[in-house]
Amino acid sequence: MDQKNFFLDGQTAIVTGGASGIGLSTVRMLSSVGAHVIIADTNKELGHYLSEKFKSEGKKVGYIYCDISSEASISELGKKLIRKKKSIEILMHFAGIGLEKKFVNTSLDDWNKIISVNLTGSFLITKEIAKLMIPHNYGRIVTMSSVAGLRGGTGRAAYGASKGGVIALSKVLSIELSPYNITVNTLCPGAIETELVKNMHDKETRRVFLQNIPQKRYGFPEEVASAALFF
């Protein structure tokens, strides 16, 4: 995508999960078109390192610790943004975790952990940031679902349920927030070459995915970031 068509000078974007994978590619892309980007991630060491690295390249990128599965952590993020007197125009919510385990072998702890991060985390972070956007009557929210939330797949009971929930949640948000000029869109990528996917996809899973992909390759994080930038 030709990034020359996008100008985000003066806008502030929060990217959860911004220290790696699709999130990091999105941070890179947003900052390249003028946005002030805040990486919200649990990896403090990497988050601070990336912030300094981007700044050395002339980009406006900061870092704030945030655990999206914790209401207290997200509330603290909101307070920090208010203290900084930052208006937030963009939320790219990409933080999440994966699990590939047969339904009958999925424990309640497995289920609760996936739902807590992927679905409850989506509820908590979008709620907190939407409250900051509403007074300004503007916002762009992009959440991260998956093809696993659209169709069934082996080993995706907890993960698929969490991502299907993100789709449903985002549909509700798009309706409730539209009077405030806030749009909400959800990306549903297939197989993307990230560390998360490398840990989730064994050889058989990869073989099955590739045989159904015309280009016979996984997608790249930059391709998903381009879709996020469009929205």
PDB file of C-alpha atoms in Angstrom:
ATOM      1  CA  MET A   1       0.000   0.000   0.000  1.00  0.00           C
ATOM      2  CA  ASP A   2       1.236   3.485  -0.873  1.00  0.00           C
ATOM      3  CA  GLN A   3       1.713   5.167   2.506  1.00  0.00           C
ATOM      4  CA  LYS A   4       2.057   8.574   0.798  1.00  0.00           C
ATOM      5  CA  ASN A   5      -1.738   8.764   0.843  1.00  0.00           C
ATOM      6  CA  PHE A   6      -1.829   8.817   4.643  1.00  0.00           C
ATOM      7  CA  PHE A   7      -0.987  11.768   6.862  1.00  0.00           C
ATOM      8  CA  LEU A   8      -1.414  11.280  10.604  1.00  0.00           C
ATOM      9  CA  ASP A   9       0.580  14.223  11.897  1.00  0.00           C
ATOM     10  CA  GLY A  10      -0.850  15.454  15.191  1.00  0.00           C
ATOM     11  CA  GLN A  11      -2.660  12.176  15.938  1.00  0.00           C
ATOM     12  CA  THR A  12      -1.771   9.839  18.774  1.00  0.00           C
ATOM     13  CA  ALA A  13      -2.111   6.075  18.402  1.00  0.00           C
ATOM     14  CA  ILE A  14      -1.947   3.342  21.012  1.00  0.00           C
ATOM     15  CA  VAL A  15      -0.819  -0.066  19.785  1.00  0.00           C
ATOM     16  CA  THR A  16      -1.296  -2.911  22.261  1.00  0.00           C
ATOM     17  CA  GLY A  17       1.098  -5.768  21.688  1.00  0.00           C
ATOM     18  CA  GLY A  18       3.214  -3.197  19.874  1.00  0.00           C
ATOM     19  CA  ALA A  19       6.580  -4.665  20.863  1.00  0.00           C
ATOM     20  CA  SER A  20       6.432  -7.591  18.448  1.00  0.00           C
ATOM     21  CA  GLY A  21       4.767  -9.190  15.429  1.00  0.00           C
ATOM     22  CA  ILE A  22       1.877  -7.417  13.734  1.00  0.00           C
ATOM     23  CA  GLY A  23       1.815  -4.811  16.493  1.00  0.00           C
ATOM     24  CA  LEU A  24       5.428  -3.803  15.895  1.00  0.00           C
ATOM     25  CA  SER A  25       4.890  -3.615  12.132  1.00  0.00           C
ATOM     26  CA  THR A  26       1.904  -1.354  12.786  1.00  0.00           C
ATOM     27  CA  VAL A  27       3.926   0.878  15.113  1.00  0.00           C
ATOM     28  CA  ARG A  28       6.534   1.205  12.391  1.00  0.00           C
ATOM     29  CA  MET A  29       3.936   2.050   9.755  1.00  0.00           C
ATOM     30  CA  LEU A  30       1.961   4.550  11.853  1.00  0.00           C
ATOM     31  CA  SER A  31       5.083   6.379  12.972  1.00  0.00           C
ATOM     32  CA  SER A  32       6.302   6.576   9.367  1.00  0.00           C
ATOM     33  CA  VAL A  33       3.230   8.646   8.410  1.00  0.00           C
ATOM     34  CA  GLY A  34       3.596  11.118  11.253  1.00  0.00           C
ATOM     35  CA  ALA A  35       1.585   9.652  14.125  1.00  0.00           C
ATOM     36  CA  HIS A  36       2.786   9.806  17.712  1.00  0.00           C
ATOM     37  CA  VAL A  37       2.652   6.147  18.713  1.00  0.00           C
ATOM     38  CA  ILE A  38       2.483   4.658  22.200  1.00  0.00           C
ATOM     39  CA  ILE A  39       3.517   1.016  22.503  1.00  0.00           C
ATOM     40  CA  ALA A  40       1.399  -0.687  25.194  1.00  0.00           C
ATOM     41  CA  ASP A  41       2.952  -4.033  26.045  1.00  0.00           C
ATOM     42  CA  THR A  42       3.958  -6.244  28.965  1.00  0.00           C
ATOM     43  CA  ASN A  43       7.570  -6.541  27.781  1.00  0.00           C
ATOM     44  CA  LYS A  44       9.140  -3.582  29.554  1.00  0.00           C
ATOM     45  CA  GLU A  45      12.713  -4.140  28.413  1.00  0.00           C
ATOM     46  CA  LEU A  46      11.788  -4.533  24.758  1.00  0.00           C
ATOM     47  CA  GLY A  47       9.218  -1.738  24.908  1.00  0.00           C
ATOM     48  CA  HIS A  48      11.723   0.802  26.248  1.00  0.00           C
ATOM     49  CA  TYR A  49      14.384  -0.379  23.804  1.00  0.00           C
ATOM     50  CA  LEU A  50      12.075   0.008  20.802  1.00  0.00           C
ATOM     51  CA  SER A  51      10.907   3.420  21.978  1.00  0.00           C
ATOM     52  CA  GLU A  52      14.483   4.679  22.138  1.00  0.00           C
ATOM     53  CA  LYS A  53      15.354   3.057  18.823  1.00  0.00           C
ATOM     54  CA  PHE A  54      12.433   4.714  17.033  1.00  0.00           C
ATOM     55  CA  LYS A  55      13.257   8.063  18.633  1.00  0.00           C
ATOM     56  CA  SER A  56      16.846   7.791  17.380  1.00  0.00           C
ATOM     57  CA  GLU A  57      15.341   7.474  13.888  1.00  0.00           C
ATOM     58  CA  GLY A  58      13.346  10.665  14.365  1.00  0.00           C
ATOM     59  CA  LYS A  59      10.031   8.906  15.069  1.00  0.00           C
ATOM     60  CA  LYS A  60       7.616   9.876  17.848  1.00  0.00           C
ATOM     61  CA  VAL A  61       7.253   6.580  19.714  1.00  0.00           C
ATOM     62  CA  GLY A  62       6.819   6.050  23.456  1.00  0.00           C
ATOM     63  CA  TYR A  63       6.203   3.071  25.696  1.00  0.00           C
ATOM     64  CA  ILE A  64       3.777   2.398  28.554  1.00  0.00           C
ATOM     65  CA  TYR A  65       3.502  -0.915  30.382  1.00  0.00           C
ATOM     66  CA  CYS A  66       0.058  -2.491  30.097  1.00  0.00           C
ATOM     67  CA  ASP A  67      -1.342  -5.937  30.829  1.00  0.00           C
ATOM     68  CA  ILE A  68      -4.617  -6.051  28.903  1.00  0.00           C
ATOM     69  CA  SER A  69      -5.971  -8.913  31.010  1.00  0.00           C
ATOM     70  CA  SER A  70      -5.795  -6.697  34.119  1.00  0.00           C
ATOM     71  CA  GLU A  71      -8.469  -4.069  34.710  1.00  0.00           C
ATOM     72  CA  ALA A  72      -6.159  -2.306  37.177  1.00  0.00           C
ATOM     73  CA  SER A  73      -3.334  -2.149  34.636  1.00  0.00           C
ATOM     74  CA  ILE A  74      -5.615  -0.738  31.933  1.00  0.00           C
ATOM     75  CA  SER A  75      -7.075   1.782  34.373  1.00  0.00           C
ATOM     76  CA  GLU A  76      -3.534   2.920  35.200  1.00  0.00           C
ATOM     77  CA  LEU A  77      -2.818   3.284  31.472  1.00  0.00           C
ATOM     78  CA  GLY A  78      -5.843   5.559  31.169  1.00  0.00           C
ATOM     79  CA  LYS A  79      -4.695   7.655  34.137  1.00  0.00           C
ATOM     80  CA  LYS A  80      -1.206   8.058  32.640  1.00  0.00           C
ATOM     81  CA  LEU A  81      -2.679   9.252  29.359  1.00  0.00           C
ATOM     82  CA  ILE A  82      -4.883  11.762  31.175  1.00  0.00           C
ATOM     83  CA  ARG A  83      -1.892  13.048  33.179  1.00  0.00           C
ATOM     84  CA  LYS A  84       0.052  13.452  29.939  1.00  0.00           C
ATOM     85  CA  LYS A  85      -2.968  15.353  28.588  1.00  0.00           C
ATOM     86  CA  LYS A  86      -2.950  13.149  25.524  1.00  0.00           C
ATOM     87  CA  SER A  87      -5.938  12.964  23.215  1.00  0.00           C
ATOM     88  CA  ILE A  88      -6.081   9.499  21.668  1.00  0.00           C
ATOM     89  CA  GLU A  89      -7.261   9.345  18.078  1.00  0.00           C
ATOM     90  CA  ILE A  90      -6.302   5.765  17.243  1.00  0.00           C
ATOM     91  CA  LEU A  91      -6.370   2.431  19.068  1.00  0.00           C
ATOM     92  CA  MET A  92      -4.811  -0.604  17.412  1.00  0.00           C
ATOM     93  CA  HIS A  93      -5.569  -3.466  19.783  1.00  0.00           C
ATOM     94  CA  PHE A  94      -3.357  -6.374  18.708  1.00  0.00           C
ATOM     95  CA  ALA A  95      -2.193  -7.899  22.002  1.00  0.00           C
ATOM     96  CA  GLY A  96      -3.214 -11.527  22.345  1.00  0.00           C
ATOM     97  CA  ILE A  97      -2.100 -15.070  22.997  1.00  0.00           C
ATOM     98  CA  GLY A  98      -2.683 -18.365  21.215  1.00  0.00           C
ATOM     99  CA  LEU A  99      -3.328 -22.007  21.988  1.00  0.00           C
ATOM    100  CA  GLU A 100      -3.538 -25.078  19.807  1.00  0.00           C
ATOM    101  CA  LYS A 101      -4.969 -27.966  21.806  1.00  0.00           C
ATOM    102  CA  LYS A 102      -7.714 -30.492  21.128  1.00  0.00           C
ATOM    103  CA  PHE A 103     -11.047 -29.601  22.726  1.00  0.00           C
ATOM    104  CA  VAL A 104     -11.122 -32.645  25.040  1.00  0.00           C
ATOM    105  CA  ASN A 105      -7.603 -31.856  26.269  1.00  0.00           C
ATOM    106  CA  THR A 106      -8.279 -28.165  26.926  1.00  0.00           C
ATOM    107  CA  SER A 107      -8.334 -27.469  30.648  1.00  0.00           C
ATOM    108  CA  LEU A 108     -10.458 -24.844  32.338  1.00  0.00           C
ATOM    109  CA  ASP A 109      -7.253 -22.954  33.109  1.00  0.00           C
ATOM    110  CA  ASP A 110      -6.356 -23.003  29.398  1.00  0.00           C
ATOM    111  CA  TRP A 111      -9.823 -21.724  28.519  1.00  0.00           C
ATOM    112  CA  ASN A 112      -9.868 -18.983  31.152  1.00  0.00           C
ATOM    113  CA  LYS A 113      -6.402 -17.703  30.220  1.00  0.00           C
ATOM    114  CA  ILE A 114      -7.222 -17.388  26.509  1.00  0.00           C
ATOM    115  CA  ILE A 115     -10.611 -15.760  27.136  1.00  0.00           C
ATOM    116  CA  SER A 116      -9.130 -13.427  29.762  1.00  0.00           C
ATOM    117  CA  VAL A 117      -6.456 -12.046  27.449  1.00  0.00           C
ATOM    118  CA  ASN A 118      -8.082 -12.178  24.014  1.00  0.00           C
ATOM    119  CA  LEU A 119     -11.723 -11.401  24.752  1.00  0.00           C
ATOM    120  CA  THR A 120     -11.946  -9.799  28.190  1.00  0.00           C
ATOM    121  CA  GLY A 121      -8.786  -7.836  27.389  1.00  0.00           C
ATOM    122  CA  SER A 122     -10.437  -6.505  24.226  1.00  0.00           C
ATOM    123  CA  PHE A 123     -13.463  -5.415  26.254  1.00  0.00           C
ATOM    124  CA  LEU A 124     -11.355  -3.677  28.895  1.00  0.00           C
ATOM    125  CA  ILE A 125      -8.960  -1.781  26.626  1.00  0.00           C
ATOM    126  CA  THR A 126     -11.569  -0.611  24.104  1.00  0.00           C
ATOM    127  CA  LYS A 127     -13.811   0.546  26.937  1.00  0.00           C
ATOM    128  CA  GLU A 128     -11.011   2.561  28.568  1.00  0.00           C
ATOM    129  CA  ILE A 129      -9.785   4.200  25.365  1.00  0.00           C
ATOM    130  CA  ALA A 130     -13.289   4.834  23.990  1.00  0.00           C
ATOM    131  CA  LYS A 131     -14.036   6.883  27.117  1.00  0.00           C
ATOM    132  CA  LEU A 132     -11.067   9.095  26.211  1.00  0.00           C
ATOM    133  CA  MET A 133     -12.172   9.414  22.571  1.00  0.00           C
ATOM    134  CA  ILE A 134     -15.834  10.248  23.160  1.00  0.00           C
ATOM    135  CA  PRO A 135     -15.280  13.817  24.535  1.00  0.00           C
ATOM    136  CA  HIS A 136     -13.292  14.653  21.384  1.00  0.00           C
ATOM    137  CA  ASN A 137     -15.969  13.223  19.109  1.00  0.00           C
ATOM    138  CA  TYR A 138     -13.417  11.300  17.068  1.00  0.00           C
ATOM    139  CA  GLY A 139     -11.660   7.954  17.089  1.00  0.00           C
ATOM    140  CA  ARG A 140     -10.482   5.012  15.025  1.00  0.00           C
ATOM    141  CA  ILE A 141     -10.410   1.606  16.694  1.00  0.00           C
ATOM    142  CA  VAL A 142      -9.059  -1.558  15.075  1.00  0.00           C
ATOM    143  CA  THR A 143      -9.290  -4.860  16.935  1.00  0.00           C
ATOM    144  CA  MET A 144      -7.641  -8.164  16.087  1.00  0.00           C
ATOM    145  CA  SER A 145      -9.659 -11.289  15.469  1.00  0.00           C
ATOM    146  CA  SER A 146      -8.705 -14.231  13.245  1.00  0.00           C
ATOM    147  CA  VAL A 147     -10.071 -16.622  10.663  1.00  0.00           C
ATOM    148  CA  ALA A 148     -10.327 -18.920  13.689  1.00  0.00           C
ATOM    149  CA  GLY A 149     -13.173 -16.677  14.855  1.00  0.00           C
ATOM    150  CA  LEU A 150     -14.995 -17.188  11.559  1.00  0.00           C
ATOM    151  CA  ARG A 151     -14.702 -20.932  11.032  1.00  0.00           C
ATOM    152  CA  GLY A 152     -13.886 -24.030  13.022  1.00  0.00           C
ATOM    153  CA  GLY A 153     -10.447 -25.594  13.098  1.00  0.00           C
ATOM    154  CA  THR A 154      -8.803 -28.427  15.005  1.00  0.00           C
ATOM    155  CA  GLY A 155      -7.306 -27.331  18.296  1.00  0.00           C
ATOM    156  CA  ARG A 156      -9.034 -23.944  18.289  1.00  0.00           C
ATOM    157  CA  ALA A 157     -11.815 -24.348  20.870  1.00  0.00           C
ATOM    158  CA  ALA A 158     -10.591 -21.663  23.284  1.00  0.00           C
ATOM    159  CA  TYR A 159      -8.768 -19.522  20.730  1.00  0.00           C
ATOM    160  CA  GLY A 160     -11.597 -19.621  18.186  1.00  0.00           C
ATOM    161  CA  ALA A 161     -14.197 -18.805  20.841  1.00  0.00           C
ATOM    162  CA  SER A 162     -12.160 -15.824  22.040  1.00  0.00           C
ATOM    163  CA  LYS A 163     -11.684 -14.467  18.523  1.00  0.00           C
ATOM    164  CA  GLY A 164     -15.327 -15.038  17.605  1.00  0.00           C
ATOM    165  CA  GLY A 165     -16.182 -13.032  20.689  1.00  0.00           C
ATOM    166  CA  VAL A 166     -13.943 -10.193  19.544  1.00  0.00           C
ATOM    167  CA  ILE A 167     -15.889 -10.020  16.269  1.00  0.00           C
ATOM    168  CA  ALA A 168     -19.233  -9.851  18.087  1.00  0.00           C
ATOM    169  CA  LEU A 169     -17.917  -7.284  20.576  1.00  0.00           C
ATOM    170  CA  SER A 170     -16.541  -5.096  17.797  1.00  0.00           C
ATOM    171  CA  LYS A 171     -19.870  -5.130  15.950  1.00  0.00           C
ATOM    172  CA  VAL A 172     -21.593  -3.811  19.068  1.00  0.00           C
ATOM    173  CA  LEU A 173     -18.907  -1.166  19.611  1.00  0.00           C
ATOM    174  CA  SER A 174     -19.194   0.028  16.011  1.00  0.00           C
ATOM    175  CA  ILE A 175     -22.898   0.724  16.553  1.00  0.00           C
ATOM    176  CA  GLU A 176     -22.672   2.251  20.023  1.00  0.00           C
ATOM    177  CA  LEU A 177     -19.697   4.491  19.211  1.00  0.00           C
ATOM    178  CA  SER A 178     -20.788   5.659  15.755  1.00  0.00           C
ATOM    179  CA  PRO A 179     -22.694   8.713  17.123  1.00  0.00           C
ATOM    180  CA  TYR A 180     -19.342   9.975  18.432  1.00  0.00           C
ATOM    181  CA  ASN A 181     -17.606   9.701  15.042  1.00  0.00           C
ATOM    182  CA  ILE A 182     -15.665   6.663  16.263  1.00  0.00           C
ATOM    183  CA  THR A 183     -15.299   3.765  13.856  1.00  0.00           C
ATOM    184  CA  VAL A 184     -14.541   0.192  14.921  1.00  0.00           C
ATOM    185  CA  ASN A 185     -13.191  -2.442  12.552  1.00  0.00           C
ATOM    186  CA  THR A 186     -11.861  -5.941  13.106  1.00  0.00           C
ATOM    187  CA  LEU A 187      -9.091  -7.663  11.191  1.00  0.00           C
ATOM    188  CA  CYS A 188      -9.358 -11.428  10.696  1.00  0.00           C
ATOM    189  CA  PRO A 189      -5.973 -12.577   9.374  1.00  0.00           C
ATOM    190  CA  GLY A 190      -5.234 -16.121   8.352  1.00  0.00           C
ATOM    191  CA  ALA A 191      -1.763 -17.570   8.835  1.00  0.00           C
ATOM    192  CA  ILE A 192       0.776 -14.786   9.409  1.00  0.00           C
ATOM    193  CA  GLU A 193       4.487 -15.330  10.028  1.00  0.00           C
ATOM    194  CA  THR A 194       4.774 -14.151  13.639  1.00  0.00           C
ATOM    195  CA  GLU A 195       6.378 -15.675  16.735  1.00  0.00           C
ATOM    196  CA  LEU A 196       2.897 -16.482  18.046  1.00  0.00           C
ATOM    197  CA  VAL A 197       2.062 -18.501  14.922  1.00  0.00           C
ATOM    198  CA  LYS A 198       5.458 -20.200  14.934  1.00  0.00           C
ATOM    199  CA  ASN A 199       4.708 -21.425  18.445  1.00  0.00           C
ATOM    200  CA  MET A 200       1.132 -22.477  17.597  1.00  0.00           C
ATOM    201  CA  HIS A 201       1.514 -24.120  14.177  1.00  0.00           C
ATOM    202  CA  ASP A 202       3.188 -27.506  14.042  1.00  0.00           C
ATOM    203  CA  LYS A 203       4.273 -29.097  10.742  1.00  0.00           C
ATOM    204  CA  GLU A 204       0.866 -30.658  10.095  1.00  0.00           C
ATOM    205  CA  THR A 205      -1.025 -27.433  10.794  1.00  0.00           C
ATOM    206  CA  ARG A 206       1.335 -25.557   8.492  1.00  0.00           C
ATOM    207  CA  ARG A 207       0.870 -28.156   5.744  1.00  0.00           C
ATOM    208  CA  VAL A 208      -2.925 -27.897   5.942  1.00  0.00           C
ATOM    209  CA  PHE A 209      -2.843 -24.112   5.836  1.00  0.00           C
ATOM    210  CA  LEU A 210      -0.451 -23.960   2.894  1.00  0.00           C
ATOM    211  CA  GLN A 211      -2.425 -26.368   0.743  1.00  0.00           C
ATOM    212  CA  ASN A 212      -5.382 -23.962   0.927  1.00  0.00           C
ATOM    213  CA  ILE A 213      -3.406 -20.780   0.243  1.00  0.00           C
ATOM    214  CA  PRO A 214      -3.049 -20.002  -3.496  1.00  0.00           C
ATOM    215  CA  GLN A 215       0.309 -18.225  -3.044  1.00  0.00           C
ATOM    216  CA  LYS A 216       1.605 -21.155  -0.952  1.00  0.00           C
ATOM    217  CA  ARG A 217       2.997 -18.902   1.739  1.00  0.00           C
ATOM    218  CA  TYR A 218       1.981 -17.367   5.037  1.00  0.00           C
ATOM    219  CA  GLY A 219       1.225 -13.668   5.169  1.00  0.00           C
ATOM    220  CA  PHE A 220       3.634 -11.081   6.521  1.00  0.00           C
ATOM    221  CA  PRO A 221       2.961  -8.761   9.500  1.00  0.00           C
ATOM    222  CA  GLU A 222       3.486  -5.741   7.229  1.00  0.00           C
ATOM    223  CA  GLU A 223       0.540  -6.820   5.080  1.00  0.00           C
ATOM    224  CA  VAL A 224      -1.802  -6.858   8.081  1.00  0.00           C
ATOM    225  CA  ALA A 225      -0.367  -3.534   9.272  1.00  0.00           C
ATOM    226  CA  SER A 226      -1.269  -2.025   5.892  1.00  0.00           C
ATOM    227  CA  ALA A 227      -4.899  -3.082   6.371  1.00  0.00           C
ATOM    228  CA  ALA A 228      -4.855  -1.579   9.858  1.00  0.00           C
ATOM    229  CA  LEU A 229      -3.495   1.703   8.495  1.00  0.00           C
ATOM    230  CA  PHE A 230      -6.277   1.804   5.896  1.00  0.00           C
ATOM    231  CA  PHE A 231      -8.957   1.561   8.601  1.00  0.00           C
TER     232      PHE A 231
END
